[in-house]
mmCIF file with all atom_site columns, C-alpha atoms in Angstrom:
data_model
loop_
_atom_site.group_PDB
_atom_site.id
_atom_site.type_symbol
_atom_site.label_atom_id
_atom_site.label_alt_id
_atom_site.label_comp_id
_atom_site.label_asym_id
_atom_site.label_entity_id
_atom_site.label_seq_id
_atom_site.pdbx_PDB_ins_code
_atom_site.Cartn_x
_atom_site.Cartn_y
_atom_site.Cartn_z
_atom_site.occupancy
_atom_site.B_iso_or_equiv
_atom_site.pdbx_formal_charge
_atom_site.auth_seq_id
_atom_site.auth_comp_id
_atom_site.auth_asym_id
_atom_site.auth_atom_id
_atom_site.pdbx_PDB_model_num
ATOM 1   C CA . GLU A 1 1   ? -5.526  17.388  -5.189  1.00 81.00 ? 27  GLU A CA 1
ATOM 2   C CA . ASP A 1 2   ? -2.963  15.417  -3.339  1.00 85.00 ? 28  ASP A CA 1
ATOM 3   C CA . GLN A 1 3   ? -0.394  13.711  -5.602  1.00 91.00 ? 29  GLN A CA 1
ATOM 4   C CA . VAL A 1 4   ? 2.691   11.486  -5.381  1.00 95.00 ? 30  VAL A CA 1
ATOM 5   C CA . THR A 1 5   ? 4.968   10.781  -8.143  1.00 96.00 ? 31  THR A CA 1
ATOM 6   C CA . GLN A 1 6   ? 7.972   8.358   -8.161  1.00 97.00 ? 32  GLN A CA 1
ATOM 7   C CA . SER A 1 7   ? 10.867  8.159   -10.521 1.00 97.00 ? 33  SER A CA 1
ATOM 8   C CA . PRO A 1 8   ? 12.185  6.367   -12.347 1.00 97.00 ? 34  PRO A CA 1
ATOM 9   C CA . GLU A 1 9   ? 9.626   3.691   -13.060 1.00 96.00 ? 35  GLU A CA 1
ATOM 10  C CA . ALA A 1 10  ? 12.207  1.078   -13.403 1.00 97.00 ? 36  ALA A CA 1
ATOM 11  C CA . LEU A 1 11  ? 15.983  0.776   -12.426 1.00 98.00 ? 37  LEU A CA 1
ATOM 12  C CA . ARG A 1 12  ? 18.468  -1.745  -13.165 1.00 98.00 ? 38  ARG A CA 1
ATOM 13  C CA . LEU A 1 13  ? 21.809  -1.812  -11.230 1.00 98.00 ? 39  LEU A CA 1
ATOM 14  C CA . GLN A 1 14  ? 24.666  -4.070  -10.829 1.00 98.00 ? 40  GLN A CA 1
ATOM 15  C CA . GLU A 1 15  ? 25.414  -5.403  -7.369  1.00 98.00 ? 41  GLU A CA 1
ATOM 16  C CA . GLY A 1 16  ? 27.345  -2.898  -5.403  1.00 97.00 ? 42  GLY A CA 1
ATOM 17  C CA . GLU A 1 17  ? 26.277  0.114   -7.524  1.00 98.00 ? 43  GLU A CA 1
ATOM 18  C CA . SER A 1 18  ? 24.634  2.732   -5.262  1.00 98.00 ? 44  SER A CA 1
ATOM 19  C CA . SER A 1 19  ? 21.737  4.811   -6.428  1.00 98.00 ? 45  SER A CA 1
ATOM 20  C CA . SER A 1 20  ? 18.655  6.737   -5.433  1.00 98.00 ? 46  SER A CA 1
ATOM 21  C CA . LEU A 1 21  ? 14.972  6.651   -5.955  1.00 98.00 ? 47  LEU A CA 1
ATOM 22  C CA . ASN A 1 22  ? 12.864  9.850   -6.058  1.00 98.00 ? 48  ASN A CA 1
ATOM 23  C CA . CYS A 1 23  ? 9.318   10.364  -4.574  1.00 98.00 ? 49  CYS A CA 1
ATOM 24  C CA . SER A 1 24  ? 7.792   13.794  -5.209  1.00 98.00 ? 50  SER A CA 1
ATOM 25  C CA . TYR A 1 25  ? 4.826   14.708  -3.301  1.00 95.00 ? 51  TYR A CA 1
ATOM 26  C CA . THR A 1 26  ? 2.108   17.535  -3.327  1.00 93.00 ? 52  THR A CA 1
ATOM 27  C CA . VAL A 1 27  ? -0.180  17.270  -0.321  1.00 86.00 ? 53  VAL A CA 1
ATOM 28  C CA . SER A 1 28  ? -1.971  19.720  1.843   1.00 82.00 ? 54  SER A CA 1
ATOM 29  C CA . GLY A 1 29  ? -0.004  19.615  5.220   1.00 84.00 ? 55  GLY A CA 1
ATOM 30  C CA . LEU A 1 30  ? 2.174   16.584  5.066   1.00 88.00 ? 56  LEU A CA 1
ATOM 31  C CA . ARG A 1 31  ? 1.540   14.283  8.001   1.00 86.00 ? 57  ARG A CA 1
ATOM 32  C CA . GLY A 1 32  ? 3.765   11.539  7.173   1.00 90.00 ? 58  GLY A CA 1
ATOM 33  C CA . LEU A 1 33  ? 5.884   10.148  4.197   1.00 94.00 ? 59  LEU A CA 1
ATOM 34  C CA . PHE A 1 34  ? 6.047   6.384   3.988   1.00 94.00 ? 60  PHE A CA 1
ATOM 35  C CA . TRP A 1 35  ? 8.212   4.076   2.186   1.00 97.00 ? 61  TRP A CA 1
ATOM 36  C CA . TYR A 1 36  ? 7.213   0.264   1.469   1.00 97.00 ? 62  TYR A CA 1
ATOM 37  C CA . ARG A 1 37  ? 8.943   -2.552  -0.209  1.00 98.00 ? 63  ARG A CA 1
ATOM 38  C CA . GLN A 1 38  ? 6.939   -4.976  -2.407  1.00 98.00 ? 64  GLN A CA 1
ATOM 39  C CA . ASP A 1 39  ? 8.008   -8.292  -3.632  1.00 97.00 ? 65  ASP A CA 1
ATOM 40  C CA . PRO A 1 40  ? 6.142   -10.113 -6.396  1.00 95.00 ? 66  PRO A CA 1
ATOM 41  C CA . GLY A 1 41  ? 2.904   -11.741 -5.287  1.00 93.00 ? 67  GLY A CA 1
ATOM 42  C CA . LYS A 1 42  ? 3.168   -10.059 -1.819  1.00 96.00 ? 68  LYS A CA 1
ATOM 43  C CA . GLY A 1 43  ? 1.694   -7.168  -0.062  1.00 97.00 ? 69  GLY A CA 1
ATOM 44  C CA . PRO A 1 44  ? 3.700   -3.945  0.604   1.00 97.00 ? 70  PRO A CA 1
ATOM 45  C CA . GLU A 1 45  ? 6.040   -4.191  3.570   1.00 96.00 ? 71  GLU A CA 1
ATOM 46  C CA . PHE A 1 46  ? 6.523   -1.087  5.685   1.00 94.00 ? 72  PHE A CA 1
ATOM 47  C CA . LEU A 1 47  ? 10.115  0.291   5.674   1.00 96.00 ? 73  LEU A CA 1
ATOM 48  C CA . PHE A 1 48  ? 10.208  3.886   7.084   1.00 94.00 ? 74  PHE A CA 1
ATOM 49  C CA . THR A 1 49  ? 8.156   6.820   8.146   1.00 93.00 ? 75  THR A CA 1
ATOM 50  C CA . LEU A 1 50  ? 9.474   10.273  7.806   1.00 94.00 ? 76  LEU A CA 1
ATOM 51  C CA . TYR A 1 51  ? 7.604   13.313  9.426   1.00 91.00 ? 77  TYR A CA 1
ATOM 52  C CA . SER A 1 52  ? 9.558   16.492  8.796   1.00 92.00 ? 78  SER A CA 1
ATOM 53  C CA . ALA A 1 53  ? 12.036  17.936  6.296   1.00 95.00 ? 79  ALA A CA 1
ATOM 54  C CA . GLY A 1 54  ? 15.472  17.164  7.040   1.00 96.00 ? 80  GLY A CA 1
ATOM 55  C CA . GLU A 1 55  ? 14.621  13.848  8.749   1.00 97.00 ? 81  GLU A CA 1
ATOM 56  C CA . GLU A 1 56  ? 16.573  10.692  7.732   1.00 98.00 ? 82  GLU A CA 1
ATOM 57  C CA . LYS A 1 57  ? 15.940  6.976   8.520   1.00 97.00 ? 83  LYS A CA 1
ATOM 58  C CA . GLU A 1 58  ? 18.194  4.061   7.893   1.00 97.00 ? 84  GLU A CA 1
ATOM 59  C CA . LYS A 1 59  ? 17.878  0.234   7.804   1.00 95.00 ? 85  LYS A CA 1
ATOM 60  C CA . GLU A 1 60  ? 20.815  -1.900  6.440   1.00 95.00 ? 86  GLU A CA 1
ATOM 61  C CA . ARG A 1 61  ? 21.653  -0.661  2.957   1.00 97.00 ? 87  ARG A CA 1
ATOM 62  C CA . LEU A 1 62  ? 18.603  1.686   2.637   1.00 98.00 ? 88  LEU A CA 1
ATOM 63  C CA . LYS A 1 63  ? 18.415  5.311   3.840   1.00 98.00 ? 89  LYS A CA 1
ATOM 64  C CA . ALA A 1 64  ? 15.375  7.510   3.407   1.00 98.00 ? 90  ALA A CA 1
ATOM 65  C CA . THR A 1 65  ? 15.564  11.412  3.454   1.00 98.00 ? 91  THR A CA 1
ATOM 66  C CA . LEU A 1 66  ? 12.832  13.989  3.212   1.00 97.00 ? 92  LEU A CA 1
ATOM 67  C CA . THR A 1 67  ? 12.682  17.637  2.011   1.00 96.00 ? 93  THR A CA 1
ATOM 68  C CA . LYS A 1 68  ? 9.638   19.837  1.638   1.00 93.00 ? 94  LYS A CA 1
ATOM 69  C CA . LYS A 1 69  ? 8.835   18.415  -1.749  1.00 95.00 ? 95  LYS A CA 1
ATOM 70  C CA . GLU A 1 70  ? 10.633  15.372  -2.203  1.00 97.00 ? 96  GLU A CA 1
ATOM 71  C CA . SER A 1 71  ? 11.796  12.103  -0.467  1.00 98.00 ? 97  SER A CA 1
ATOM 72  C CA . PHE A 1 72  ? 14.801  10.053  -1.647  1.00 98.00 ? 98  PHE A CA 1
ATOM 73  C CA . LEU A 1 73  ? 15.354  6.247   -0.962  1.00 98.00 ? 99  LEU A CA 1
ATOM 74  C CA . HIS A 1 74  ? 19.197  5.864   -1.236  1.00 98.00 ? 100 HIS A CA 1
ATOM 75  C CA . ILE A 1 75  ? 20.438  2.285   -1.781  1.00 98.00 ? 101 ILE A CA 1
ATOM 76  C CA . THR A 1 76  ? 24.082  1.779   -0.993  1.00 98.00 ? 102 THR A CA 1
ATOM 77  C CA . ALA A 1 77  ? 26.057  -1.188  -2.182  1.00 98.00 ? 103 ALA A CA 1
ATOM 78  C CA . PRO A 1 78  ? 22.799  -3.143  -3.169  1.00 97.00 ? 104 PRO A CA 1
ATOM 79  C CA . LYS A 1 79  ? 22.613  -6.831  -3.249  1.00 98.00 ? 105 LYS A CA 1
ATOM 80  C CA . PRO A 1 80  ? 20.224  -8.980  -5.464  1.00 97.00 ? 106 PRO A CA 1
ATOM 81  C CA . GLU A 1 81  ? 17.963  -9.525  -2.531  1.00 97.00 ? 107 GLU A CA 1
ATOM 82  C CA . ASP A 1 82  ? 17.193  -5.771  -2.617  1.00 98.00 ? 108 ASP A CA 1
ATOM 83  C CA . SER A 1 83  ? 15.384  -6.301  -5.984  1.00 98.00 ? 109 SER A CA 1
ATOM 84  C CA . ALA A 1 84  ? 11.716  -5.221  -5.505  1.00 98.00 ? 110 ALA A CA 1
ATOM 85  C CA . THR A 1 85  ? 9.254   -2.597  -6.256  1.00 97.00 ? 111 THR A CA 1
ATOM 86  C CA . TYR A 1 86  ? 9.572   0.341   -3.678  1.00 98.00 ? 112 TYR A CA 1
ATOM 87  C CA . LEU A 1 87  ? 6.523   2.398   -3.072  1.00 97.00 ? 113 LEU A CA 1
ATOM 88  C CA . CYS A 1 88  ? 6.182   5.659   -1.378  1.00 96.00 ? 114 CYS A CA 1
ATOM 89  C CA . ALA A 1 89  ? 3.048   7.188   0.161   1.00 94.00 ? 115 ALA A CA 1
ATOM 90  C CA . ALA A 1 90  ? 2.093   10.527  1.627   1.00 92.00 ? 116 ALA A CA 1
ATOM 91  C CA . GLY A 1 91  ? -0.546  11.303  4.429   1.00 88.00 ? 117 GLY A CA 1
ATOM 92  C CA . SER A 1 92  ? -2.033  14.667  4.542   1.00 82.00 ? 118 SER A CA 1
ATOM 93  C CA . GLN A 1 93  ? -3.562  16.609  7.664   1.00 76.00 ? 119 GLN A CA 1
ATOM 94  C CA . GLY A 1 94  ? -6.963  15.365  8.379   1.00 68.00 ? 120 GLY A CA 1
ATOM 95  C CA . ALA A 1 95  ? -7.030  12.887  5.531   1.00 68.00 ? 121 ALA A CA 1
ATOM 96  C CA . GLN A 1 96  ? -8.169  9.267   6.337   1.00 66.00 ? 122 GLN A CA 1
ATOM 97  C CA . LYS A 1 97  ? -6.161  7.737   3.560   1.00 75.00 ? 123 LYS A CA 1
ATOM 98  C CA . LEU A 1 98  ? -2.631  7.691   2.044   1.00 87.00 ? 124 LEU A CA 1
ATOM 99  C CA . VAL A 1 99  ? -1.922  8.757   -1.379  1.00 90.00 ? 125 VAL A CA 1
ATOM 100 C CA . PHE A 1 100 ? 0.453   6.109   -3.030  1.00 93.00 ? 126 PHE A CA 1
ATOM 101 C CA . GLY A 1 101 ? 3.059   6.663   -6.001  1.00 95.00 ? 127 GLY A CA 1
ATOM 102 C CA . GLN A 1 102 ? 2.985   4.000   -8.629  1.00 95.00 ? 128 GLN A CA 1
ATOM 103 C CA . GLY A 1 103 ? 6.430   2.664   -7.564  1.00 96.00 ? 129 GLY A CA 1
ATOM 104 C CA . THR A 1 104 ? 9.943   2.058   -8.828  1.00 97.00 ? 130 THR A CA 1
ATOM 105 C CA . ARG A 1 105 ? 10.741  -1.462  -9.754  1.00 97.00 ? 131 ARG A CA 1
ATOM 106 C CA . LEU A 1 106 ? 14.441  -2.066  -8.691  1.00 98.00 ? 132 LEU A CA 1
ATOM 107 C CA . THR A 1 107 ? 16.522  -4.834  -10.330 1.00 98.00 ? 133 THR A CA 1
ATOM 108 C CA . ILE A 1 108 ? 19.902  -5.615  -8.808  1.00 98.00 ? 134 ILE A CA 1
ATOM 109 C CA . ASN A 1 109 ? 21.988  -7.908  -11.106 1.00 97.00 ? 135 ASN A CA 1
ATOM 110 C CA . PRO A 1 110 ? 24.680  -10.174 -9.620  1.00 96.00 ? 136 PRO A CA 1
ATOM 111 C CA . ASP B 2 1   ? 4.439   -10.231 9.694   1.00 55.00 ? 15  ASP B CA 1
ATOM 112 C CA . ALA B 2 2   ? 1.381   -8.435  10.899  1.00 64.00 ? 16  ALA B CA 1
ATOM 113 C CA . GLY B 2 3   ? -1.394  -10.923 11.492  1.00 93.00 ? 17  GLY B CA 1
ATOM 114 C CA . ILE B 2 4   ? -3.502  -10.292 8.362   1.00 97.00 ? 18  ILE B CA 1
ATOM 115 C CA . THR B 2 5   ? -5.206  -12.999 6.441   1.00 97.00 ? 19  THR B CA 1
ATOM 116 C CA . GLN B 2 6   ? -6.938  -12.496 3.123   1.00 98.00 ? 20  GLN B CA 1
ATOM 117 C CA . SER B 2 7   ? -9.234  -15.149 1.643   1.00 97.00 ? 21  SER B CA 1
ATOM 118 C CA . PRO B 2 8   ? -9.330  -16.443 -1.098  1.00 97.00 ? 22  PRO B CA 1
ATOM 119 C CA . ARG B 2 9   ? -5.821  -15.766 -2.561  1.00 97.00 ? 23  ARG B CA 1
ATOM 120 C CA . HIS B 2 10  ? -7.093  -16.297 -5.980  1.00 97.00 ? 24  HIS B CA 1
ATOM 121 C CA . LYS B 2 11  ? -10.466 -16.297 -7.568  1.00 97.00 ? 25  LYS B CA 1
ATOM 122 C CA . VAL B 2 12  ? -11.928 -16.525 -10.972 1.00 98.00 ? 26  VAL B CA 1
ATOM 123 C CA . THR B 2 13  ? -15.444 -15.508 -11.446 1.00 97.00 ? 27  THR B CA 1
ATOM 124 C CA . GLU B 2 14  ? -17.971 -14.628 -14.302 1.00 97.00 ? 28  GLU B CA 1
ATOM 125 C CA . THR B 2 15  ? -19.250 -11.254 -15.131 1.00 98.00 ? 29  THR B CA 1
ATOM 126 C CA . GLY B 2 16  ? -22.507 -10.539 -13.215 1.00 97.00 ? 30  GLY B CA 1
ATOM 127 C CA . THR B 2 17  ? -21.744 -12.745 -10.253 1.00 97.00 ? 31  THR B CA 1
ATOM 128 C CA . PRO B 2 18  ? -21.473 -11.521 -6.630  1.00 96.00 ? 32  PRO B CA 1
ATOM 129 C CA . VAL B 2 19  ? -18.054 -11.901 -4.896  1.00 97.00 ? 33  VAL B CA 1
ATOM 130 C CA . THR B 2 20  ? -16.959 -11.356 -1.377  1.00 98.00 ? 34  THR B CA 1
ATOM 131 C CA . LEU B 2 21  ? -13.438 -11.088 -0.260  1.00 98.00 ? 35  LEU B CA 1
ATOM 132 C CA . ARG B 2 22  ? -12.473 -11.435 3.329   1.00 98.00 ? 36  ARG B CA 1
ATOM 133 C CA . CYS B 2 23  ? -9.865  -9.805  5.590   1.00 98.00 ? 37  CYS B CA 1
ATOM 134 C CA . HIS B 2 24  ? -9.128  -11.198 9.019   1.00 98.00 ? 38  HIS B CA 1
ATOM 135 C CA . GLN B 2 25  ? -6.622  -9.484  11.502  1.00 97.00 ? 39  GLN B CA 1
ATOM 136 C CA . THR B 2 26  ? -5.428  -10.562 14.720  1.00 97.00 ? 40  THR B CA 1
ATOM 137 C CA . GLU B 2 27  ? -3.757  -7.262  15.735  1.00 94.00 ? 41  GLU B CA 1
ATOM 138 C CA . ASN B 2 28  ? -6.880  -5.588  17.166  1.00 94.00 ? 42  ASN B CA 1
ATOM 139 C CA . HIS B 2 29  ? -6.282  -2.535  15.105  1.00 93.00 ? 43  HIS B CA 1
ATOM 140 C CA . ARG B 2 30  ? -9.186  -0.169  14.870  1.00 93.00 ? 44  ARG B CA 1
ATOM 141 C CA . TYR B 2 31  ? -8.675  0.998   11.200  1.00 93.00 ? 45  TYR B CA 1
ATOM 142 C CA . MET B 2 32  ? -8.980  -1.381  8.168   1.00 95.00 ? 46  MET B CA 1
ATOM 143 C CA . TYR B 2 33  ? -8.684  -0.696  4.484   1.00 95.00 ? 47  TYR B CA 1
ATOM 144 C CA . TRP B 2 34  ? -9.447  -2.254  1.025   1.00 97.00 ? 48  TRP B CA 1
ATOM 145 C CA . TYR B 2 35  ? -7.103  -1.170  -1.755  1.00 97.00 ? 49  TYR B CA 1
ATOM 146 C CA . ARG B 2 36  ? -6.927  -2.345  -5.317  1.00 97.00 ? 50  ARG B CA 1
ATOM 147 C CA . GLN B 2 37  ? -3.607  -2.430  -7.362  1.00 97.00 ? 51  GLN B CA 1
ATOM 148 C CA . ASP B 2 38  ? -3.581  -2.097  -10.981 1.00 95.00 ? 52  ASP B CA 1
ATOM 149 C CA . PRO B 2 39  ? -0.667  -1.485  -13.438 1.00 88.00 ? 53  PRO B CA 1
ATOM 150 C CA . GLY B 2 40  ? -0.408  2.161   -14.204 1.00 83.00 ? 54  GLY B CA 1
ATOM 151 C CA . HIS B 2 41  ? -2.562  3.177   -11.290 1.00 85.00 ? 55  HIS B CA 1
ATOM 152 C CA . GLY B 2 42  ? -0.799  2.116   -8.103  1.00 87.00 ? 56  GLY B CA 1
ATOM 153 C CA . LEU B 2 43  ? -2.678  1.331   -5.021  1.00 94.00 ? 57  LEU B CA 1
ATOM 154 C CA . ARG B 2 44  ? -6.125  3.016   -4.800  1.00 94.00 ? 58  ARG B CA 1
ATOM 155 C CA . LEU B 2 45  ? -8.375  3.051   -1.773  1.00 93.00 ? 59  LEU B CA 1
ATOM 156 C CA . ILE B 2 46  ? -11.684 1.521   -2.229  1.00 96.00 ? 60  ILE B CA 1
ATOM 157 C CA . HIS B 2 47  ? -13.344 1.489   1.329   1.00 96.00 ? 61  HIS B CA 1
ATOM 158 C CA . TYR B 2 48  ? -12.128 1.780   4.836   1.00 94.00 ? 62  TYR B CA 1
ATOM 159 C CA . SER B 2 49  ? -13.503 1.271   8.311   1.00 95.00 ? 63  SER B CA 1
ATOM 160 C CA . TYR B 2 50  ? -12.743 3.278   11.464  1.00 92.00 ? 64  TYR B CA 1
ATOM 161 C CA . GLY B 2 51  ? -14.603 0.844   13.751  1.00 93.00 ? 65  GLY B CA 1
ATOM 162 C CA . VAL B 2 52  ? -17.238 -1.871  13.927  1.00 94.00 ? 66  VAL B CA 1
ATOM 163 C CA . LYS B 2 53  ? -20.060 -0.928  11.691  1.00 93.00 ? 67  LYS B CA 1
ATOM 164 C CA . ASP B 2 54  ? -18.235 2.442   10.741  1.00 94.00 ? 68  ASP B CA 1
ATOM 165 C CA . THR B 2 55  ? -17.089 2.547   7.154   1.00 95.00 ? 69  THR B CA 1
ATOM 166 C CA . ASP B 2 56  ? -16.609 5.133   4.460   1.00 93.00 ? 70  ASP B CA 1
ATOM 167 C CA . LYS B 2 57  ? -15.850 5.325   0.823   1.00 94.00 ? 71  LYS B CA 1
ATOM 168 C CA . GLY B 2 58  ? -12.360 5.869   -0.660  1.00 92.00 ? 72  GLY B CA 1
ATOM 169 C CA . GLU B 2 59  ? -11.666 7.092   -4.112  1.00 90.00 ? 73  GLU B CA 1
ATOM 170 C CA . VAL B 2 60  ? -12.720 4.110   -6.209  1.00 95.00 ? 74  VAL B CA 1
ATOM 171 C CA . SER B 2 61  ? -15.772 2.895   -4.366  1.00 96.00 ? 75  SER B CA 1
ATOM 172 C CA . ASP B 2 62  ? -18.239 2.580   -7.151  1.00 96.00 ? 76  ASP B CA 1
ATOM 173 C CA . GLY B 2 63  ? -19.514 -1.164  -7.395  1.00 96.00 ? 77  GLY B CA 1
ATOM 174 C CA . TYR B 2 64  ? -18.106 -2.119  -4.145  1.00 98.00 ? 78  TYR B CA 1
ATOM 175 C CA . SER B 2 65  ? -19.643 -2.479  -0.649  1.00 98.00 ? 79  SER B CA 1
ATOM 176 C CA . VAL B 2 66  ? -17.975 -3.361  2.662   1.00 98.00 ? 80  VAL B CA 1
ATOM 177 C CA . SER B 2 67  ? -19.120 -4.688  6.124   1.00 97.00 ? 81  SER B CA 1
ATOM 178 C CA . ARG B 2 68  ? -17.521 -4.839  9.487   1.00 97.00 ? 82  ARG B CA 1
ATOM 179 C CA . SER B 2 69  ? -19.391 -6.690  12.022  1.00 96.00 ? 83  SER B CA 1
ATOM 180 C CA . LYS B 2 70  ? -16.475 -7.539  14.344  1.00 96.00 ? 84  LYS B CA 1
ATOM 181 C CA . THR B 2 71  ? -13.127 -5.759  14.910  1.00 96.00 ? 85  THR B CA 1
ATOM 182 C CA . GLU B 2 72  ? -11.132 -8.598  13.372  1.00 97.00 ? 86  GLU B CA 1
ATOM 183 C CA . ASP B 2 73  ? -13.135 -9.002  9.979   1.00 98.00 ? 87  ASP B CA 1
ATOM 184 C CA . PHE B 2 74  ? -13.560 -6.709  7.058   1.00 98.00 ? 88  PHE B CA 1
ATOM 185 C CA . LEU B 2 75  ? -15.493 -8.003  4.097   1.00 98.00 ? 89  LEU B CA 1
ATOM 186 C CA . LEU B 2 76  ? -15.585 -6.523  0.605   1.00 98.00 ? 90  LEU B CA 1
ATOM 187 C CA . THR B 2 77  ? -18.313 -7.418  -1.677  1.00 98.00 ? 91  THR B CA 1
ATOM 188 C CA . LEU B 2 78  ? -18.573 -6.810  -5.474  1.00 97.00 ? 92  LEU B CA 1
ATOM 189 C CA . GLU B 2 79  ? -22.346 -6.890  -5.940  1.00 94.00 ? 93  GLU B CA 1
ATOM 190 C CA . SER B 2 80  ? -22.152 -7.821  -9.624  1.00 97.00 ? 94  SER B CA 1
ATOM 191 C CA . ALA B 2 81  ? -18.664 -8.316  -10.888 1.00 97.00 ? 95  ALA B CA 1
ATOM 192 C CA . THR B 2 82  ? -17.411 -6.635  -14.042 1.00 97.00 ? 96  THR B CA 1
ATOM 193 C CA . SER B 2 83  ? -14.248 -7.155  -16.026 1.00 97.00 ? 97  SER B CA 1
ATOM 194 C CA . SER B 2 84  ? -13.046 -3.678  -14.921 1.00 97.00 ? 98  SER B CA 1
ATOM 195 C CA . GLN B 2 85  ? -12.845 -5.147  -11.344 1.00 98.00 ? 99  GLN B CA 1
ATOM 196 C CA . THR B 2 86  ? -10.207 -7.746  -12.335 1.00 98.00 ? 100 THR B CA 1
ATOM 197 C CA . SER B 2 87  ? -7.385  -6.603  -10.149 1.00 98.00 ? 101 SER B CA 1
ATOM 198 C CA . VAL B 2 88  ? -5.325  -7.468  -7.016  1.00 98.00 ? 102 VAL B CA 1
ATOM 199 C CA . TYR B 2 89  ? -7.030  -6.517  -3.804  1.00 98.00 ? 103 TYR B CA 1
ATOM 200 C CA . PHE B 2 90  ? -5.137  -5.810  -0.739  1.00 98.00 ? 104 PHE B CA 1
ATOM 201 C CA . CYS B 2 91  ? -6.450  -5.418  2.778   1.00 98.00 ? 105 CYS B CA 1
ATOM 202 C CA . ALA B 2 92  ? -4.481  -3.233  5.232   1.00 95.00 ? 106 ALA B CA 1
ATOM 203 C CA . ILE B 2 93  ? -4.722  -2.277  8.860   1.00 94.00 ? 107 ILE B CA 1
ATOM 204 C CA . SER B 2 94  ? -3.353  0.475   11.011  1.00 91.00 ? 108 SER B CA 1
ATOM 205 C CA . GLU B 2 95  ? -3.525  1.819   14.576  1.00 86.00 ? 109 GLU B CA 1
ATOM 206 C CA . SER B 2 96  ? -4.461  5.304   13.585  1.00 79.00 ? 110 SER B CA 1
ATOM 207 C CA . ALA B 2 97  ? -6.421  7.047   10.880  1.00 73.00 ? 111 ALA B CA 1
ATOM 208 C CA . GLY B 2 98  ? -4.968  6.949   7.342   1.00 64.00 ? 112 GLY B CA 1
ATOM 209 C CA . GLY B 2 99  ? -1.819  5.444   8.588   1.00 60.00 ? 113 GLY B CA 1
ATOM 210 C CA . ALA B 2 100 ? -0.459  8.936   9.118   1.00 65.00 ? 114 ALA B CA 1
ATOM 211 C CA . ASP B 2 101 ? 0.894   8.359   12.676  1.00 68.00 ? 115 ASP B CA 1
ATOM 212 C CA . SER B 2 102 ? 1.443   4.605   12.383  1.00 77.00 ? 116 SER B CA 1
ATOM 213 C CA . PRO B 2 103 ? 2.133   2.668   9.143   1.00 87.00 ? 117 PRO B CA 1
ATOM 214 C CA . LEU B 2 104 ? -0.278  0.463   7.246   1.00 91.00 ? 118 LEU B CA 1
ATOM 215 C CA . HIS B 2 105 ? 0.391   -3.125  7.375   1.00 93.00 ? 119 HIS B CA 1
ATOM 216 C CA . PHE B 2 106 ? -0.953  -5.094  4.322   1.00 96.00 ? 120 PHE B CA 1
ATOM 217 C CA . GLY B 2 107 ? -2.116  -8.558  3.713   1.00 97.00 ? 121 GLY B CA 1
ATOM 218 C CA . ASN B 2 108 ? -0.711  -10.622 0.820   1.00 96.00 ? 122 ASN B CA 1
ATOM 219 C CA . GLY B 2 109 ? -3.573  -9.864  -1.498  1.00 97.00 ? 123 GLY B CA 1
ATOM 220 C CA . THR B 2 110 ? -6.345  -11.647 -3.409  1.00 98.00 ? 124 THR B CA 1
ATOM 221 C CA . ARG B 2 111 ? -5.966  -11.946 -7.225  1.00 98.00 ? 125 ARG B CA 1
ATOM 222 C CA . LEU B 2 112 ? -9.375  -11.687 -8.740  1.00 98.00 ? 126 LEU B CA 1
ATOM 223 C CA . THR B 2 113 ? -10.064 -12.243 -12.422 1.00 98.00 ? 127 THR B CA 1
ATOM 224 C CA . VAL B 2 114 ? -13.618 -11.570 -13.749 1.00 98.00 ? 128 VAL B CA 1
ATOM 225 C CA . THR B 2 115 ? -14.261 -13.300 -17.089 1.00 96.00 ? 129 THR B CA 1
#
């Protein structure tokens, strides 16, 4: 059964304190690994797609990386506006749906 | 923002009543999805559509039905609402199946409370 697990569940950082969020996946034939950001009361907002091990994508203070079993979302020198829940999801070969992790709730204190 | 509108944004209903949630898109995407989001469970797929009048079940489809009579509209119906269906419901769209080749874009959700 396809499965996605995110850790930690919650992370509190000081402004400027870099860290990483983890997404471990078990899917049959990864087709795409997706990262989303979700703010309270809003729907998830797409950030990145990664397709193959070794691939990296960057956007402002965020960088997503992918291995054969995990993806990491690195946050460099975060700001309070980076506070949100970050979700990852995996799509498998031939599947008509994504499998989502439960998310990491990130809080950046000023 | 992707052109996705969900209505209503909030609804309170009583156990046993029928409820219909609407998702409207202006992107002309072929694929549309209904998810529910609950603490401890994350996002779970209820039903999805791969074209007008073409729908299929997701992992938590019991108690729900859907209809898609036009490309832009995807309706989710709870035939007889139960308290276990209290949740936040999200509609999503994508250009390709499962969002594997192109990402899902989500609406802002409907918060449904069944009393």
